[in-house]
CSV table of C-alpha atoms and ligand atoms in Angstrom, one decimal:
chain,number,residue,atom,x,y,z
G,1,MET,CA,108.5,88.3,148.8
G,2,VAL,CA,106.2,88.4,145.8
G,3,PRO,CA,103.9,91.4,145.2
G,4,TYR,CA,100.2,90.6,144.6
G,5,ILE,CA,100.3,92.0,141.0
G,6,ALA,CA,103.4,90.0,139.9
G,7,GLY,CA,103.0,87.4,137.2
G,8,TYR,CA,103.8,83.6,137.5
G,9,SER,CA,105.3,81.2,135.0
G,10,GLU,CA,102.0,79.2,134.5
G,11,GLU,CA,99.9,82.3,134.0
G,12,ALA,CA,100.3,82.6,130.3
G,13,LEU,CA,98.0,84.8,128.2
G,14,LEU,CA,95.4,82.8,126.2
G,15,ASN,CA,95.1,83.6,122.5
G,16,PRO,CA,91.4,83.9,121.7
G,17,ARG,CA,90.6,84.5,118.0
G,18,ILE,CA,90.2,88.2,117.2
G,19,VAL,CA,87.7,89.3,114.6
G,20,GLN,CA,86.3,92.6,113.3
G,21,HIS,CA,83.5,94.3,115.2
G,22,PRO,CA,80.3,93.8,113.3
G,23,LEU,CA,79.2,97.5,113.4
G,24,PHE,CA,82.2,99.8,113.6
G,25,PRO,CA,86.0,99.8,113.2
G,26,GLY,CA,87.0,97.8,116.2
G,27,VAL,CA,87.9,94.3,117.4
G,28,VAL,CA,86.0,91.6,119.4
G,29,TYR,CA,86.8,88.0,120.3
G,30,ALA,CA,85.1,85.4,118.2
G,31,ASP,CA,83.9,83.7,121.4
G,32,GLU,CA,83.6,86.9,123.5
G,33,THR,CA,81.8,86.8,126.8
G,34,PRO,CA,80.8,89.7,129.2
G,35,HIS,CA,83.9,88.8,131.3
G,36,ASP,CA,86.2,89.9,128.5
G,37,ARG,CA,85.2,93.6,129.0
G,38,ASP,CA,85.7,95.9,132.0
G,39,SER,CA,83.1,98.3,133.2
G,40,PHE,CA,84.2,100.9,130.6
G,41,GLY,CA,83.5,98.5,127.8
G,42,MET,CA,87.2,97.8,127.0
G,43,LEU,CA,88.2,94.4,125.7
G,44,TRP,CA,90.8,92.8,127.9
G,45,VAL,CA,93.5,90.1,127.4
G,46,ARG,CA,92.5,86.7,128.7
G,47,PRO,CA,95.1,85.6,131.3
G,48,THR,CA,95.1,82.1,132.8
G,49,LEU,CA,93.5,82.2,136.2
G,50,LEU,CA,94.9,79.7,138.6
G,51,PRO,CA,94.8,79.1,142.4
G,52,LYS,CA,98.1,80.3,143.9
G,53,HIS,CA,99.6,76.8,144.5
G,54,ARG,CA,99.3,76.1,140.7
G,55,ARG,CA,100.8,79.3,139.4
G,56,GLY,CA,104.4,78.1,139.2
G,57,GLU,CA,107.4,80.4,139.7
G,58,PRO,CA,107.0,84.1,140.3
G,59,ARG,CA,107.9,86.5,137.4
G,60,LEU,CA,108.7,89.7,139.2
G,61,ARG,CA,109.0,91.7,136.0
G,62,GLU,CA,105.6,90.6,134.8
G,63,VAL,CA,102.2,92.0,135.9
G,64,HIS,CA,99.0,89.9,136.0
G,65,PRO,CA,96.5,92.0,134.1
G,66,TYR,CA,93.5,91.1,136.2
G,67,ARG,CA,95.3,91.6,139.5
G,68,GLN,CA,96.6,94.9,138.3
G,69,ARG,CA,93.1,96.0,137.3
G,70,ARG,CA,91.7,94.9,140.6
G,71,CYS,CA,94.2,96.9,142.6
G,72,MET,CA,93.4,100.0,140.5
G,73,ALA,CA,89.7,99.5,140.8
G,74,HIS,CA,89.8,99.4,144.6
G,75,MET,CA,93.0,101.5,145.2
G,76,MET,CA,94.4,98.4,147.0
G,77,CYS,CA,98.1,98.1,147.8
G,78,GLN,CA,99.8,96.3,144.8
G,79,VAL,CA,102.0,94.3,147.2
G,80,CYS,CA,99.8,93.2,150.1
G,81,THR,CA,96.3,94.2,148.8
G,82,ARG,CA,95.5,96.3,151.8
G,83,PRO,CA,92.5,98.6,150.9
G,84,PRO,CA,92.5,102.3,151.7
G,85,GLU,CA,91.6,103.2,155.2
G,86,ASN,CA,88.5,105.0,154.0
G,87,LEU,CA,87.1,106.0,150.7
G,88,ASP,CA,88.3,109.6,151.0
G,89,ALA,CA,91.8,108.7,152.1
G,90,PRO,CA,94.5,109.8,149.7
G,91,SER,CA,96.5,106.9,148.1
G,92,LEU,CA,100.3,106.6,148.1
G,93,PHE,CA,101.9,106.1,144.7
G,94,LEU,CA,105.5,105.1,144.3
G,95,LEU,CA,106.7,105.7,140.8
G,96,ARG,CA,110.1,105.4,139.0
G,97,ASP,CA,111.8,108.8,138.9
G,98,THR,CA,111.7,109.9,135.3
G,99,GLY,CA,113.2,113.3,136.1
G,100,GLY,CA,111.2,115.1,138.7
G,101,PRO,CA,108.3,114.8,141.2
G,102,VAL,CA,105.0,113.3,140.4
G,103,GLN,CA,103.0,115.8,138.3
G,104,GLU,CA,99.4,116.9,138.6
G,105,GLY,CA,97.4,114.8,136.0
G,106,GLU,CA,100.3,112.4,135.5
G,107,ARG,CA,99.2,109.0,134.3
G,108,THR,CA,100.4,105.6,135.6
G,109,ALA,CA,99.7,101.9,135.4
G,110,SER,CA,101.4,101.3,138.7
G,111,PRO,CA,98.7,100.8,141.5
G,112,PRO,CA,99.1,102.4,144.9
G,113,VAL,CA,101.2,101.0,147.8
G,114,CYS,CA,100.7,101.1,151.5
G,115,VAL,CA,103.5,102.8,153.6
G,116,PRO,CA,105.2,99.6,154.8
G,117,CYS,CA,105.1,98.0,151.3
G,118,ALA,CA,106.6,101.2,149.9
G,119,GLY,CA,109.6,100.5,152.3
G,120,ILE,CA,109.7,96.8,151.2
G,121,SER,CA,109.5,97.8,147.5
G,122,ILE,CA,112.4,100.3,147.7
G,123,GLN,CA,114.5,97.7,149.4
G,124,LEU,CA,113.6,94.7,147.2
G,125,CYS,CA,112.6,96.1,143.8
G,126,HIS,CA,115.7,96.4,141.6
G,127,ALA,CA,114.0,98.8,139.1
G,128,LEU,CA,113.2,101.3,141.9
G,129,ARG,CA,116.6,101.0,143.5
G,130,ARG,CA,118.4,101.5,140.3
G,131,ASP,CA,116.4,104.3,138.8
G,132,HIS,CA,115.4,105.9,142.0
G,133,TYR,CA,111.8,106.7,142.8
G,134,VAL,CA,109.3,109.5,143.6
G,135,ALA,CA,106.5,109.2,146.0
G,136,ALA,CA,103.3,111.2,146.3
G,137,ARG,CA,99.9,111.1,148.1
G,138,VAL,CA,97.1,111.5,145.6
G,139,GLU,CA,93.6,112.6,146.4
G,140,HIS,CA,91.9,111.3,143.3
G,141,ALA,CA,93.1,108.7,140.8
G,142,PRO,CA,90.3,108.2,138.4
G,143,ALA,CA,90.6,105.5,135.7
G,144,TRP,CA,91.8,107.3,132.5
G,145,GLY,CA,92.2,104.5,130.1
G,146,VAL,CA,94.2,101.4,129.5
G,147,ALA,CA,97.6,100.2,128.3
G,148,GLY,CA,97.2,97.6,125.6
G,149,LEU,CA,97.8,96.5,122.1
G,150,VAL,CA,96.1,98.6,119.4
G,151,TYR,CA,94.9,96.5,116.4
G,152,ASP,CA,94.5,97.4,112.8
G,153,PRO,CA,90.8,96.6,112.3
G,154,ASP,CA,91.4,95.6,108.7
G,155,THR,CA,94.4,93.3,109.0
G,156,LEU,CA,93.5,92.3,112.7
G,157,THR,CA,97.2,92.5,113.6
G,158,PRO,CA,98.6,94.9,116.3
G,159,LEU,CA,99.9,98.2,115.0
G,160,PRO,CA,103.7,98.3,115.0
G,161,GLY,CA,105.3,100.3,117.8
G,162,LYS,CA,105.6,100.1,121.5
G,163,GLU,CA,104.4,96.9,123.0
G,164,LEU,CA,101.8,98.4,125.3
G,165,GLU,CA,100.3,101.7,124.2
G,166,ARG,CA,98.3,104.0,126.5
G,167,VAL,CA,94.8,104.5,125.1
G,168,GLU,CA,92.2,106.9,126.7
G,169,TYR,CA,88.6,105.6,127.2
G,170,GLY,CA,86.2,106.9,124.6
G,171,THR,CA,88.8,107.7,122.0
G,172,GLU,CA,88.9,106.5,118.4
G,173,ARG,CA,91.6,103.8,119.3
G,174,ALA,CA,89.7,102.4,122.3
G,175,PRO,CA,87.4,100.0,120.3
G,176,ARG,CA,90.6,98.7,118.5
G,177,THR,CA,92.5,98.0,121.7
G,178,VAL,CA,93.0,94.9,123.7
G,179,ALA,CA,93.8,96.1,127.2
G,180,ALA,CA,96.4,94.6,129.6
G,181,ARG,CA,96.5,97.3,132.3
G,182,THR,CA,94.3,100.0,133.8
G,183,VAL,CA,95.9,103.5,133.6
G,184,VAL,CA,94.8,106.1,136.1
G,185,ALA,CA,95.4,109.9,136.2
G,186,LEU,CA,96.7,111.4,139.4
G,187,TYR,CA,95.1,114.5,140.9
G,188,GLY,CA,95.6,116.4,144.1
G,189,VAL,CA,99.2,115.4,144.2
G,190,THR,CA,101.4,116.1,147.2
G,191,PRO,CA,105.0,114.9,147.2
G,192,VAL,CA,105.9,112.6,150.1
G,193,ASP,CA,109.2,112.1,151.9
G,194,LEU,CA,109.1,108.4,152.6
G,195,ASP,CA,111.7,108.5,155.3
G,196,GLU,CA,109.4,110.9,157.2
G,197,GLU,CA,106.5,108.5,156.7
G,198,PHE,CA,108.5,105.6,158.0
G,199,ALA,CA,109.7,107.7,161.0
G,200,GLN,CA,106.1,108.7,161.8
G,201,LEU,CA,105.0,105.1,161.7
G,202,GLY,CA,107.8,104.2,164.1
G,203,MET,CA,110.3,101.4,163.8
G,204,ASP,CA,108.4,98.9,165.9
G,205,ARG,CA,105.2,99.4,164.0
G,206,LEU,CA,107.1,99.2,160.7
G,207,GLU,CA,108.7,95.8,161.8
G,208,GLU,CA,105.2,94.5,162.7
G,209,GLU,CA,103.9,95.6,159.3
G,210,PHE,CA,106.8,93.9,157.5
G,211,ALA,CA,105.9,90.7,159.4
G,212,ARG,CA,102.3,91.1,158.5
G,213,VAL,CA,103.0,91.6,154.8
G,214,ALA,CA,105.5,88.7,154.8
G,215,GLY,CA,102.8,86.5,156.4
G,216,LEU,CA,100.2,87.5,153.9
G,217,VAL,CA,102.4,87.1,150.9
G,218,GLY,CA,103.8,83.7,152.1
G,219,ALA,CA,100.3,82.3,153.1
G,220,GLY,CA,98.9,82.7,149.6
G,221,ARG,CA,95.7,84.5,148.8
N,301,ZN,ZN1,100.9,96.9,151.3
């Protein structure tokens, strides 16, 4: 079972040449095209885009930047790509437990999941099993910024520190950042007991859903 956002062995990041922004402290690609920026004007890494049969072996610990961004933009399930039932429906977020329930305004780079895929993730994802998880329904999850590499505009090298740094849109660091994930902020947060959610769905329906997801993930999208 390979979640939609997972990376694959043949999907390496390309290394376009980074140069100084001509007008202000920031970075651009020497051969930049409009496809390199998101709708907020952020510069993004350039991942290899391949049809599924040429992607190689799944890398479950890696995240494909464009697939992660797509899930966040449309609030799609990060495992099976199911979209929300309607535009106003709250989304379910399943996060690693870092010492308490999901907080109002908390930021995350982990896209939503649907209820059946939450069940699958808890069973199959080692990180969630080991560290435990917290789940919440979230009414609004606006894009807050990105996680990416922040560059020194003079030396054109990434600033030392954490590999991916969270950078808010419109801040001083934004023009110097090459984004690799969309980060959203979570508002209207209601904690969720997943066991209750599974019970509400019913065992038969849950089995059906598992089969649906397995079919989708196996068939290749
Ligand atoms: Zn799903």
